Short mmCIF file of C-alpha atoms (C1' of nucleotides) in Angstrom, two decimals:
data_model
loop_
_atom_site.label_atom_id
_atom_site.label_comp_id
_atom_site.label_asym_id
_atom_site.label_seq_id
_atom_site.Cartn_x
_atom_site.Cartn_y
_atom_site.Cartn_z
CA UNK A 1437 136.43 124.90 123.36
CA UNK A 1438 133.60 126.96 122.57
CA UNK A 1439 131.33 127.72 125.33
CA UNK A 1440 127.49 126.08 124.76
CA UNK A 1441 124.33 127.18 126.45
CA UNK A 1442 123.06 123.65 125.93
CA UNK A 1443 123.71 120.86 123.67
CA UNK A 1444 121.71 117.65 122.03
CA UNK A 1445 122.96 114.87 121.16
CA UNK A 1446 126.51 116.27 121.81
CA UNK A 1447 128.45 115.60 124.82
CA UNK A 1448 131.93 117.04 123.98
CA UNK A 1449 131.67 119.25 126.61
CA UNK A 1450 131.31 123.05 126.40
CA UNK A 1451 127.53 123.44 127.37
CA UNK A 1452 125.80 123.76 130.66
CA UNK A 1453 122.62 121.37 130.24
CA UNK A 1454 122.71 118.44 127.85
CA UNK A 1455 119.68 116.42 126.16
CA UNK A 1456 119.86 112.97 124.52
CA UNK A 1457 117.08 111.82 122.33
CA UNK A 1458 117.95 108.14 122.22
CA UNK A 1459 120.64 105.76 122.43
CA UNK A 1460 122.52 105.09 119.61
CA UNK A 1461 126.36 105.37 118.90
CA UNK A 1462 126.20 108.30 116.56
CA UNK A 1463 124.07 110.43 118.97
CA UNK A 1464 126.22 109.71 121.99
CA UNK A 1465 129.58 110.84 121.19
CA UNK A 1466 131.23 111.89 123.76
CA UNK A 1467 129.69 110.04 127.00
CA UNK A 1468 131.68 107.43 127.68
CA UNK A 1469 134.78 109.80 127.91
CA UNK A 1470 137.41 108.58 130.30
CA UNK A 1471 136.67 109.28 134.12
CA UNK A 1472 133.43 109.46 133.75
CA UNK A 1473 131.47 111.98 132.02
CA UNK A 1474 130.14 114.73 134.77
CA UNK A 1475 129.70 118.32 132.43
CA UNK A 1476 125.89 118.45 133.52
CA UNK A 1477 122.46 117.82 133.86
CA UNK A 1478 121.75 115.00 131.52
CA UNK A 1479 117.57 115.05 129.97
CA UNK A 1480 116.57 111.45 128.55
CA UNK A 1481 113.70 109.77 128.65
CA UNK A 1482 113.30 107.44 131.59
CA UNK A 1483 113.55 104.17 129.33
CA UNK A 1484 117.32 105.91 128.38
CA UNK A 1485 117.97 106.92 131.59
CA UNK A 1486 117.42 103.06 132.49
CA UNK A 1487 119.92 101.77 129.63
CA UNK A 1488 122.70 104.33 129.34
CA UNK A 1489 124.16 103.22 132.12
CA UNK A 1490 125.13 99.41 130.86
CA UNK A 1491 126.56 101.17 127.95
CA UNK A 1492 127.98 104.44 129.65
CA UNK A 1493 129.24 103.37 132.90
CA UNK A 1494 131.67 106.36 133.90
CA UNK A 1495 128.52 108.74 133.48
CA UNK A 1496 127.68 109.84 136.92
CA UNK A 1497 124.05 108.84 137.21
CA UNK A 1498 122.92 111.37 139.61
CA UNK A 1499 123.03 113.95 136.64
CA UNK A 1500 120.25 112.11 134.73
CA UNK A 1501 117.32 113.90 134.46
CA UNK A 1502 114.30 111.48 133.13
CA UNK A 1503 111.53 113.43 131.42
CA UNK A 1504 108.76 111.09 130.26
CA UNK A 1505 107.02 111.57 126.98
CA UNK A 1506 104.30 114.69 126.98
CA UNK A 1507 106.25 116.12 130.12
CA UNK A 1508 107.60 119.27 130.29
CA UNK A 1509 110.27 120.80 132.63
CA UNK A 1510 111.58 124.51 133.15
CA UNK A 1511 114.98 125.25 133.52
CA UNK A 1512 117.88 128.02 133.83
CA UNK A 1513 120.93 128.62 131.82
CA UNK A 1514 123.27 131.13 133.35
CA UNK A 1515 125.93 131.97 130.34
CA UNK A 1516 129.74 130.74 131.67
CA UNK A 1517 130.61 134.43 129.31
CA UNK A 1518 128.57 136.88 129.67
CA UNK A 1519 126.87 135.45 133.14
CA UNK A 1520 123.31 136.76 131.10
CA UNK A 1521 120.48 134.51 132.24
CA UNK A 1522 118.18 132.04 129.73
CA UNK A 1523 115.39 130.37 130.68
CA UNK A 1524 114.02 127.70 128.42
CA UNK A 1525 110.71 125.25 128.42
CA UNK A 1526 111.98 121.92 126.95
CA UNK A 1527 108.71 119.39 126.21
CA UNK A 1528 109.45 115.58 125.43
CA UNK A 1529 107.89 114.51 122.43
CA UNK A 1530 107.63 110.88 121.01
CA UNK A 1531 109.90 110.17 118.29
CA UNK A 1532 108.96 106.52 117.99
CA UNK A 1533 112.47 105.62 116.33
CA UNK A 1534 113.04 103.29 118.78
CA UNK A 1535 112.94 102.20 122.82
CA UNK A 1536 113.56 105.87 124.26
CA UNK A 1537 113.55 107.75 121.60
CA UNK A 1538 112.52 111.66 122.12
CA UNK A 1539 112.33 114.93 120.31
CA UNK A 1540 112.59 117.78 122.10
CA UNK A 1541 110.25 121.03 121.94
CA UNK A 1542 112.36 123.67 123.52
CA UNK A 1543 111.11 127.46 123.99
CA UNK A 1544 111.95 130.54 125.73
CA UNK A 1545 114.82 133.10 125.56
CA UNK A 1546 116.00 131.55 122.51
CA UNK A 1547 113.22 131.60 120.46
CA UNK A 1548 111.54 128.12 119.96
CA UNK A 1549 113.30 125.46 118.45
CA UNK A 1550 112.55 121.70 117.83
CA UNK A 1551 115.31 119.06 117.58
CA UNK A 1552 113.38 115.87 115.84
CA UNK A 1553 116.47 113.54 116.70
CA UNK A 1554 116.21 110.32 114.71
CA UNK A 1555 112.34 110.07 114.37
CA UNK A 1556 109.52 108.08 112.26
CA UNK A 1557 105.98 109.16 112.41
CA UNK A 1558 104.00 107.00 109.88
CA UNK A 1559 101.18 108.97 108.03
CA UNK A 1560 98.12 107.16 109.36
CA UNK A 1561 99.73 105.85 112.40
CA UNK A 1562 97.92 105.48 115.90
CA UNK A 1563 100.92 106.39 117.97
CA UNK A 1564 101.79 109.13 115.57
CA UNK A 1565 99.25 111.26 115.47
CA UNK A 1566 99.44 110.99 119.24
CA UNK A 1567 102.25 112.57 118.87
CA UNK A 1568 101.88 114.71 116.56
CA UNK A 1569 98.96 116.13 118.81
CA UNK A 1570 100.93 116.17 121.84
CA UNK A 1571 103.39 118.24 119.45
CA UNK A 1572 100.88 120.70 118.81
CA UNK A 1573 99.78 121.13 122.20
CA UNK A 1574 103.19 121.65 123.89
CA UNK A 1575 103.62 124.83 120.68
CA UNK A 1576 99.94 126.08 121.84
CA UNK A 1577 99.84 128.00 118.49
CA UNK A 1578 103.79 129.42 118.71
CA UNK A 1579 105.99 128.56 115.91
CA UNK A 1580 109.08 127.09 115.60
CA UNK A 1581 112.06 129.36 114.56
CA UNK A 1582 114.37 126.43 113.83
CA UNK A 1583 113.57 123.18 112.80
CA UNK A 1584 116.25 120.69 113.49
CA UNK A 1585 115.37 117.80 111.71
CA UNK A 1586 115.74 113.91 110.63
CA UNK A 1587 116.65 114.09 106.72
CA UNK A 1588 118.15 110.84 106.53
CA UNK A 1589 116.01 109.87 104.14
CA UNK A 1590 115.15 113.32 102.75
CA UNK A 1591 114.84 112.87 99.07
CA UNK A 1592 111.56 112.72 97.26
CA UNK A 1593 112.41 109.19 95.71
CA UNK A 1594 112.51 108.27 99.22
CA UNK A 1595 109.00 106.81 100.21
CA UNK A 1596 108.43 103.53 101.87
CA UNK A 1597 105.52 101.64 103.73
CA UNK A 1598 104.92 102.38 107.21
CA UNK A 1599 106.29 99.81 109.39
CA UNK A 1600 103.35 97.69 110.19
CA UNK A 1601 103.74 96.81 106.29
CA UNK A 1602 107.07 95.62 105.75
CA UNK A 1603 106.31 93.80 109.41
CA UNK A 1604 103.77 91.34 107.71
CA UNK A 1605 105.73 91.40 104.05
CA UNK A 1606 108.73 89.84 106.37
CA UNK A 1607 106.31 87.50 108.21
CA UNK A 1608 105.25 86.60 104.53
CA UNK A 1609 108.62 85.72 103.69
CA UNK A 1610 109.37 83.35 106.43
CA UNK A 1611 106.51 81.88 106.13
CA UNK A 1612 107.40 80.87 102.89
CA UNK A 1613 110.21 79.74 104.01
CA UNK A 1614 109.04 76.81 106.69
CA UNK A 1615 112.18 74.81 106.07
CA UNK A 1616 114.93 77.50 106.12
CA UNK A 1617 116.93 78.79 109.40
CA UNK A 1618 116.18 82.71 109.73
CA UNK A 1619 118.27 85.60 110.30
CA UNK A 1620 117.07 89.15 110.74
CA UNK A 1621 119.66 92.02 111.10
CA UNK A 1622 119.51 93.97 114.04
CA UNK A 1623 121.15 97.13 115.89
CA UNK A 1624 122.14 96.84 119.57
CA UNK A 1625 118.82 98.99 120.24
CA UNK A 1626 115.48 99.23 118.20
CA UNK A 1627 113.29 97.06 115.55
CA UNK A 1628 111.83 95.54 118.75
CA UNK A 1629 108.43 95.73 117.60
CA UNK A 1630 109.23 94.24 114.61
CA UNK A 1631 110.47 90.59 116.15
CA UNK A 1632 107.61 91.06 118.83
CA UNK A 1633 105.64 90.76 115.52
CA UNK A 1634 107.19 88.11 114.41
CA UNK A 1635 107.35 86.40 117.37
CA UNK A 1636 103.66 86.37 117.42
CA UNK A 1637 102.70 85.68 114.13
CA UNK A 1638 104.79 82.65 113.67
CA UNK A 1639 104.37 81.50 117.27
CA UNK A 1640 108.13 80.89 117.65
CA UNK A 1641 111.04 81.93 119.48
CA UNK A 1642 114.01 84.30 119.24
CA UNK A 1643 117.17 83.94 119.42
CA UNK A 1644 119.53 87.29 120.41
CA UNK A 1645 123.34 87.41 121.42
CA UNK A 1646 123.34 87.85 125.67
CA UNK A 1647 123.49 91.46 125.16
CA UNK A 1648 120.61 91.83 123.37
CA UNK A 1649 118.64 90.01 125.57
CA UNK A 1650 119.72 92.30 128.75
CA UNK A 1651 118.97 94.86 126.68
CA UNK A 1652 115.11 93.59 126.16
CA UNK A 1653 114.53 92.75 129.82
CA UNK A 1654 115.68 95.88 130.59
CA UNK A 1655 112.90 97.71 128.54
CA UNK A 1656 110.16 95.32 130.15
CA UNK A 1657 109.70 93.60 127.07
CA UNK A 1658 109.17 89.32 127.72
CA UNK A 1659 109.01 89.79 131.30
CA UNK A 1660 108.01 86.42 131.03
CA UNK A 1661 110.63 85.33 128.77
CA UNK A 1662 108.64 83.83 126.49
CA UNK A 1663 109.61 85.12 123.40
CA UNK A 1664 113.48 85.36 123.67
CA UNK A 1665 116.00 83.52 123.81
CA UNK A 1666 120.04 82.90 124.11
CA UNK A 1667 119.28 79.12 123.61
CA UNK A 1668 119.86 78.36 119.88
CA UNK A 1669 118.37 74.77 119.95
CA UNK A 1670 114.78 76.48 120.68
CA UNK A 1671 114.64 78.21 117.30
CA UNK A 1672 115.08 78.57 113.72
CA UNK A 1673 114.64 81.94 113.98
CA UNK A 1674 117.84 84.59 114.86
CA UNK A 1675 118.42 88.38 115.07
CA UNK A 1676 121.99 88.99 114.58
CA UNK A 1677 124.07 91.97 114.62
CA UNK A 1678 123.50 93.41 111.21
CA UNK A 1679 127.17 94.08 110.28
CA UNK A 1680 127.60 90.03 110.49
CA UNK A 1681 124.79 89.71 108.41
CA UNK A 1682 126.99 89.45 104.99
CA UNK A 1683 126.73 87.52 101.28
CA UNK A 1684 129.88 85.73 102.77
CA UNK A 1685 128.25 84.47 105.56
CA UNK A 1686 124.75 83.65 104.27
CA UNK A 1687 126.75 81.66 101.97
CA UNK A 1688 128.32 79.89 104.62
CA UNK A 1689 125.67 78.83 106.59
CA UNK A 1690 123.88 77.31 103.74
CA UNK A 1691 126.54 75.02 103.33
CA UNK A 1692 125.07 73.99 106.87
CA UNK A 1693 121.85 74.00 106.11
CA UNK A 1694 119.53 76.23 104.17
CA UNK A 1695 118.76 79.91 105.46
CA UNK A 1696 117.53 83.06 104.30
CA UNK A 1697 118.92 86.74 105.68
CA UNK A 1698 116.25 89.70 106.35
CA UNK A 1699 117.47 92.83 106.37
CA UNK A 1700 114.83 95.14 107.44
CA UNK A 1701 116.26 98.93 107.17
CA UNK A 1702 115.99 101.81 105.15
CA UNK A 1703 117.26 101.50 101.61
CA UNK A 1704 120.26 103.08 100.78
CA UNK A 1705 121.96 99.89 99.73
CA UNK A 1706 119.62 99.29 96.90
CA UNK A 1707 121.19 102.45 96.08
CA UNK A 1708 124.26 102.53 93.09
CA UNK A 1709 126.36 105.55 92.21
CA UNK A 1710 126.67 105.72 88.74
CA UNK A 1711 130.27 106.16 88.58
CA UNK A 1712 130.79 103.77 91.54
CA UNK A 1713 132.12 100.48 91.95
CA UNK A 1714 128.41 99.33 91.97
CA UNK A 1715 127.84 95.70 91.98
CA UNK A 1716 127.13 93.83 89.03
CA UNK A 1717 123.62 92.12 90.56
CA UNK A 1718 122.03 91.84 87.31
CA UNK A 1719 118.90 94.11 88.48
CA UNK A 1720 117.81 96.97 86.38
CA UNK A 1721 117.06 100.27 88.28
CA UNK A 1722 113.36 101.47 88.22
CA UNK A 1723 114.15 104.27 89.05
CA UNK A 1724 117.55 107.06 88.76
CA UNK A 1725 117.18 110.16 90.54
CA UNK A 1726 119.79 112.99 89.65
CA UNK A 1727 120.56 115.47 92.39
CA UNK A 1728 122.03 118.24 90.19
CA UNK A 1729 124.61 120.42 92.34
CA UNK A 1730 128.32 120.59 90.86
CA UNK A 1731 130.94 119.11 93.17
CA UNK A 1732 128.22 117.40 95.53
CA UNK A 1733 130.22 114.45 95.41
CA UNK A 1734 127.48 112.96 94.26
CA UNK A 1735 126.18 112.08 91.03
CA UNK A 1736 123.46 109.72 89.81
CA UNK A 1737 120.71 108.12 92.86
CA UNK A 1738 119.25 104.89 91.74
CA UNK A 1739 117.35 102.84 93.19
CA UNK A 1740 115.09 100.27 92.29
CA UNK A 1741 112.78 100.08 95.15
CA UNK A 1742 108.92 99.77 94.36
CA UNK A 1743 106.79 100.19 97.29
CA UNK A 1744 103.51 98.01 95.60
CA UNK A 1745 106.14 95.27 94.32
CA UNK A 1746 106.36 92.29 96.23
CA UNK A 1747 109.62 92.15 97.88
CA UNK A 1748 112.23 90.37 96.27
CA UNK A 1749 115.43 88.51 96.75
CA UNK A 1750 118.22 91.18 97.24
CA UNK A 1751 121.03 88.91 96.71
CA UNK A 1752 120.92 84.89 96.68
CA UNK A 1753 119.16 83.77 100.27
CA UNK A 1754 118.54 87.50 101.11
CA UNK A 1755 115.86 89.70 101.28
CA UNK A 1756 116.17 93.60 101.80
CA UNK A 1757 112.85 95.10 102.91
CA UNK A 1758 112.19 98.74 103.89
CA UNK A 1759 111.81 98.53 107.48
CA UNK A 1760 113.04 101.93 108.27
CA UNK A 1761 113.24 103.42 111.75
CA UNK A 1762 113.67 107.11 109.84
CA UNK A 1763 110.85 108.98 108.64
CA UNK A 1764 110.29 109.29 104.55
CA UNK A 1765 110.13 111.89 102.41
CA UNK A 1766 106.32 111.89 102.66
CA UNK A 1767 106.67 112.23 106.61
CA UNK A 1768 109.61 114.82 106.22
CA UNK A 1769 107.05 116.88 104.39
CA UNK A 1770 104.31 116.29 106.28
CA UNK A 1771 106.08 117.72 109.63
CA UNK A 1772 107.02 120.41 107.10
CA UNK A 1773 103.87 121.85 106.41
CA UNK A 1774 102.84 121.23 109.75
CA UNK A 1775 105.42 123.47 111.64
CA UNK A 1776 106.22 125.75 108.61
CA UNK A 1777 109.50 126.29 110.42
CA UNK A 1778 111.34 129.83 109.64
CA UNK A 1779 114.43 127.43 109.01
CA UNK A 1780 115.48 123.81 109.01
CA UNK A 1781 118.73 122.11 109.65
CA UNK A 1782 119.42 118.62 108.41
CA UNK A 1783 121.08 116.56 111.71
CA UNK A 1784 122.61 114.04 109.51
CA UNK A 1785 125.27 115.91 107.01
CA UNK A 1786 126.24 114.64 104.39
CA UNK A 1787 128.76 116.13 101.75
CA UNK A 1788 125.92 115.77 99.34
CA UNK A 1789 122.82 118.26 98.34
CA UNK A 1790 120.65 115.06 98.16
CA UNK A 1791 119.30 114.95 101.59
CA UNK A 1792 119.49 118.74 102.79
CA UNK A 1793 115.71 119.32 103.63
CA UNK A 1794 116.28 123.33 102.46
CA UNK A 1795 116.84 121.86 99.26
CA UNK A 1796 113.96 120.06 99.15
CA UNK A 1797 111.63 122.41 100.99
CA UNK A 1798 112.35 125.72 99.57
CA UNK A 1799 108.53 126.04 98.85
CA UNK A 1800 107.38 126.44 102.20
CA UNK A 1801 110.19 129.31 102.59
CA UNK A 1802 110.09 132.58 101.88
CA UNK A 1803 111.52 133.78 98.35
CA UNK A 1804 115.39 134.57 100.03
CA UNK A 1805 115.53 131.35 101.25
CA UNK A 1806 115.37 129.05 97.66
CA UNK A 1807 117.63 131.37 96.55
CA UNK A 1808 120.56 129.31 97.61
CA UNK A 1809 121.80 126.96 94.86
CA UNK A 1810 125.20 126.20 96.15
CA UNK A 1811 125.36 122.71 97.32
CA UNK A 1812 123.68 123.39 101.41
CA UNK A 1813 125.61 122.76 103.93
CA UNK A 1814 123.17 122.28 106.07
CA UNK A 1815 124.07 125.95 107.44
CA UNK A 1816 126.93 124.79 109.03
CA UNK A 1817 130.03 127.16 109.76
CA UNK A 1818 129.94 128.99 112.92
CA UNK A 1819 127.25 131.58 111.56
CA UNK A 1820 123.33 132.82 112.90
CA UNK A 1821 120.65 131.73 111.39
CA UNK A 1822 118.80 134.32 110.52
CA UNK A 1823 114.81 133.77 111.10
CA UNK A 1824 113.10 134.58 108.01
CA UNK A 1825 109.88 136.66 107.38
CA UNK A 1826 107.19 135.94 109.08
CA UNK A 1827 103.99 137.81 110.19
CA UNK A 1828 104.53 141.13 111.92
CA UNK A 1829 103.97 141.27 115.61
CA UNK A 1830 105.66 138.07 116.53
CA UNK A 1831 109.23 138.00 118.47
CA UNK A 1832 112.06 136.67 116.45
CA UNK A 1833 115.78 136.03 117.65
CA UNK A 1834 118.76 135.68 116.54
CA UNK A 1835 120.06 132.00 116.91
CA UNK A 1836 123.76 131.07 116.50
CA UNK A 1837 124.68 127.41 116.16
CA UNK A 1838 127.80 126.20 116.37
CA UNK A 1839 129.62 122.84 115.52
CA UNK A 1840 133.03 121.72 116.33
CA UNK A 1841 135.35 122.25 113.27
CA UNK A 1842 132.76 122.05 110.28
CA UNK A 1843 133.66 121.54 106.53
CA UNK A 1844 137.21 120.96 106.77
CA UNK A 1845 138.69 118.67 103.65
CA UNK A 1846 136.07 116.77 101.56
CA UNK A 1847 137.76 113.45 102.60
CA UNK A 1848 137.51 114.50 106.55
CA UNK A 1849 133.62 115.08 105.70
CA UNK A 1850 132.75 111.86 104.29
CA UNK A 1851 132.69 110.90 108.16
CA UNK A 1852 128.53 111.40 109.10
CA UNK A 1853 129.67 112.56 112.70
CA UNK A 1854 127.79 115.77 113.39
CA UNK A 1855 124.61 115.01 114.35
CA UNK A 1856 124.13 116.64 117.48
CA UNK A 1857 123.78 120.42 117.76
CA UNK A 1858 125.14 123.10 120.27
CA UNK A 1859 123.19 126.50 120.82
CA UNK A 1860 125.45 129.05 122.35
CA UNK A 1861 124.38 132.56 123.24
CA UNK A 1862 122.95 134.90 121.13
CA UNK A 1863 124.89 137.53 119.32
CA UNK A 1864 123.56 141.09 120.35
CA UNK A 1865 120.96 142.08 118.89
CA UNK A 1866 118.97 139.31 119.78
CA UNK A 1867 115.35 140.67 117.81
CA UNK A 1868 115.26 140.60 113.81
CA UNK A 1869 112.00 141.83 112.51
"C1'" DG B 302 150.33 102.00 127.20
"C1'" DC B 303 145.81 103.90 127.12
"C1'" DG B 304 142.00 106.30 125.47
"C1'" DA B 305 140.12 109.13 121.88
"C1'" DT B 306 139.54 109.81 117.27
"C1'" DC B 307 139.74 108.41 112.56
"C1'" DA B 308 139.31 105.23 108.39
"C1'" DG B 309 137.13 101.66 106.29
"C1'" DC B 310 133.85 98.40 105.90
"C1'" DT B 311 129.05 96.32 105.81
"C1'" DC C 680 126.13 107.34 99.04
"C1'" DA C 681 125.57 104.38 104.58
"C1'" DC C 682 120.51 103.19 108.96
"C1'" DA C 683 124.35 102.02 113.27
"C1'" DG C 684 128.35 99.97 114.76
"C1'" DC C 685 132.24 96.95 114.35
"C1'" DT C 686 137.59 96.49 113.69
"C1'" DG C 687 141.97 98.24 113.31
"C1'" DA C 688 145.21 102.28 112.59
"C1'" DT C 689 146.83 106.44 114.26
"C1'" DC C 690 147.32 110.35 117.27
"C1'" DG C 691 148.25 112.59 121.63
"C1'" DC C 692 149.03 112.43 126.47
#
DNA sequence: GCGATCAGCT
DNA sequence: CACAGCTGATCGC
C-alpha cells in the first residue's frame, strides 16, 4: 500500500489524517471495513459526524473530528517515510450538495489545494454566495495550486435551473395531478429541501421507508413530525428509493390506482448514445453534442433537455425534471474563473473526454496546458502535477497524487470508483518556478 | 463461510 | 454514458 499524507473521500487506508465531505456510498469506500475502521483522525462536518455512525458502525467514533462550516483547524502530518514534517490549514466550506456536505480549503506545506467534493452552488443563490464569500475569505488573496473538482456534469450542454426552479415546476406537476398517488425518487441522503418544499406548498404529508425517516430526525428536520411520515394511509404523496422507481413498477401501481413518478436528478438519462441500445421513446433530440476524442468510448451526447420548456412526460406516468444536487456547467465555470486554479482534476472519472474539466477549461490555462488532445485522464497515473505558470514571486510545489491502480483495462474502468484523492509526500524538489 | 470487491442494472 | 445504491457473483482469507 502506498503510504498517504492525507486522504479525502478515501478510506483504504495508507494516509495519516482523513476528510469526508459528505455521506454518500461512492465517497465512503472503505469505512465500513471489517473490525472497525480506526487508520485516523476522521474531519466531517458535525451533521456527518452525527449520521456516519448508523451507517458505519465499526468506525471508532472517538476519531471523528467535526469541523463546522467557515471553521478552520491546524494540523500536523509527520510522513510514516521520510518522518519530514507537514503542516496544513484545512477550512470547511459549504458545498450545499446535501445534509453535511463540505469542501475543503486546505493550505500549507503542500501548496494550497481545494477538494470541491460533490457540490452545487446556484448562480444567484443566497446560500451560495455565502459561500462563495466564505471561500474567498478562508484563500485571503492566495491561490489555489490544484483544483479538485465536481465535473459530473461538466459539459457545456450541461445547464439546468437552479433548484428552487425545478422545486416549484414539480409542485406544478402534482398539482396538476390532484387525483393521482405521487412518487418522488430519492437517495438514502439529500433532496431534503426539495420535499420540505413540497410539503409546504401542497400542505400534505410524506411518506419515507423507516430509514429515511431516522435519517430526517436525525438532521433536526420535523422535530415536530409534522411533515413525515411511515404511515401510508396519511398521504398520497411518497419518496421512494429511486432505484425502485421503474417503468415496470409505475405501470404496476396504476393498475391500482392512478400515479405519476418524479424523478428529480440531473439528466443523464435523457441522454442516448448514438450507437447504443437507446430506447425507442419516440422523442426527437434538441440537441446532439459530439465530444470528438478517438477511442473515448464515447461517441454522440444527446439530449433533449430545454431549460425554458415546460417539463414533460419522460415516459407514460413519469416526469424527469432537472433537480440536480451537482453543479452545471455554468457553475463549473463560474468557480473556474473565480479560483483560476494552476490545475484541475475531475473527482468523478469517467473513461470519456466529455466531462474532464481540462478539456473544457483549457482557456483559463496557460498555452502548455490545452496542448493536450489525448483523451484526459483526469491526470491520473501515479505522476506530479506540475503547477503551471503563474506570476513570479509566488511559492509553487510540487504535488504528487496518487490513486490505487488507475487505468487498468477499459472494461475495469467503466466502474466510476475513484472519487476520492490521496496526497502523498512531495517528490524532492518541492519548488517549480 | 464471511467480508470485500466487482458486475450489472436502474 | 449513470446522480447513488441496490442485488448477486466472484475472489481471497
Amino acid at each position: 500500500m502506498d503510504e498517504g499524507l492525507f486522504s479525502v473521500d478515501k478510506f483504504t487506508g495508507g494516509s495519516q489524517v482523513y476528510f469526508l465531505t459528505h455521506l454518500h456510498q461512492d465517497h465512503t469506500r472503505g469505512l465500513g471495513a471489517a473490525g472497525g475502521w480506526r487508520h485516523g483522525p476522521l474531519y466531517c462536518s458535525p451533521v456527518t459526524a452525527r449520521l456516519l455512525p448508523t451507517r458505519f458502525p465499526g468506525v471508532d467514533a472517538s476519531l471523528l473530528r467535526p469541523i463546522a462550516s467557515g471553521d478552520s483547524a491546524s494540523l500536523t502530518i509527520s510522513s510514516p517515510t521520510s518522518g519530514r514534517i507537514f503542516s496544513l490549514h484545512v477550512t470547511a466550506i459549504p458545498a450545499l450538495h446535501c445534509p453535511g456536505s463540505l469542501m475543503y480549503l486546505i493550505r500549507g506545506d503542500l501548496g494550497c489545494m481545494l477538494f470541491t467534493g460533490d457540490y452545487r452552488w446556484e448562480l444567484g443563490c443566497e446560500e451560495a454566495r455565502y459561500a462563495k464569500k466564505a471561500l474567498l475569505q478562508a484563500l485571503a488573496g492566495d491561490s489555489v495550486d490544484v483544483l479538485y473538482m465536481d465535473n459530473t456534469y461538466c459539459h457545456p450542454s450541461l445547464n439546468f435551473p437552479p433548484r428552487r426552479v425545478v422545486a416549484e415546476q414539480i409542485v406544478n406537476i402534482i398539482q396538476a395531478h390532484p387525483d393521482h398517488e405521487v412518487i418522488i425518487g430519492v437517495n438514502n441522503l439529500g433532496k431534503e429541501d426539495l420535499l420540505l418544499h413540497i410539503s409546504r406548498a401542497l400542505q400534505t404529508k410524506i411518506w419515507v421507508w423507516p430509514q429515511r425517516l431516522l435519517t430526517v430526525h436525525l438532521l433536526g428536520i420535523d422535530d415536530n413530525r409534522e411533515i413525515f411520515t411511515t404511515d401510508t394511509s396519511l398521504t398520497r404523496m411518497r419518496a421512494v428509493p429511486r432505484y425502485s422507481l421503474t417503468i415496470a413498477t409505475l405501470e404496476a401501481l396504476n393498475t391500482v390506482c392512478p400515479t405519476i413518478g418524479i424523478m428529480p436528478s440531473g439528466i443523464p438519462w435523457l441522454w442516448r448514445s448514438s450507437e447504443g441500445k437507446a430506447k425507442a421513446s419516440g422523442k426527437s433530440p434538441a440537441k446532439s453534442i459530439t465530444c470528438g476524442v478517438q477511442g473515448s468510448g464515447i461517441g454522440t451526447i444527446e439530449t433533449d433537455y430545454d431549460p425554458l420548456s415546460p417539463p414533460k412526460l419522460f415516459e407514460k406516468h413519469s416526469y424527469a425534471l432537472p433537480y440536480s444536487d451537482h453543479a452545471c456547467f455554468a457553475e463549473l465555470e463560474d468557480l473556474m474563473q473565480t479560483l483560476r486554479p494552476s490545475a484541475v482534476v475531475g473527482i468523478v472519472r469517467t473513461p470519456s473526454c466529455y466531462a474532464n474539466p481540462r478539456h473544457h477549461f483549457s482557456h483559463f490555462f496557460g498555452d502548455e496546458v490545452c496542448s493536450d488532445k489525448a483523451p484526459v485522464e483526469n491526470s491520473g497515473h501515479n505522476g506530479s502535477l506540475a503547477p503551471k505558470r503563474r506570476p513570479s514571486g509566488s511559492r509553487r510545489r510540487m504535488i504528487k497524487i496518487s490513486r490505487a491502480t488507475f487505468y487498468r483495462s477499459r472494461v475495469t474502468r467503466k466502474r466510476k470508483d475513484f472519487c476520492g484523492a490521496r496526497i502523498t509526500e512531495p517528490e524532492e524538489p518541492i519548488c517549480v518556478l
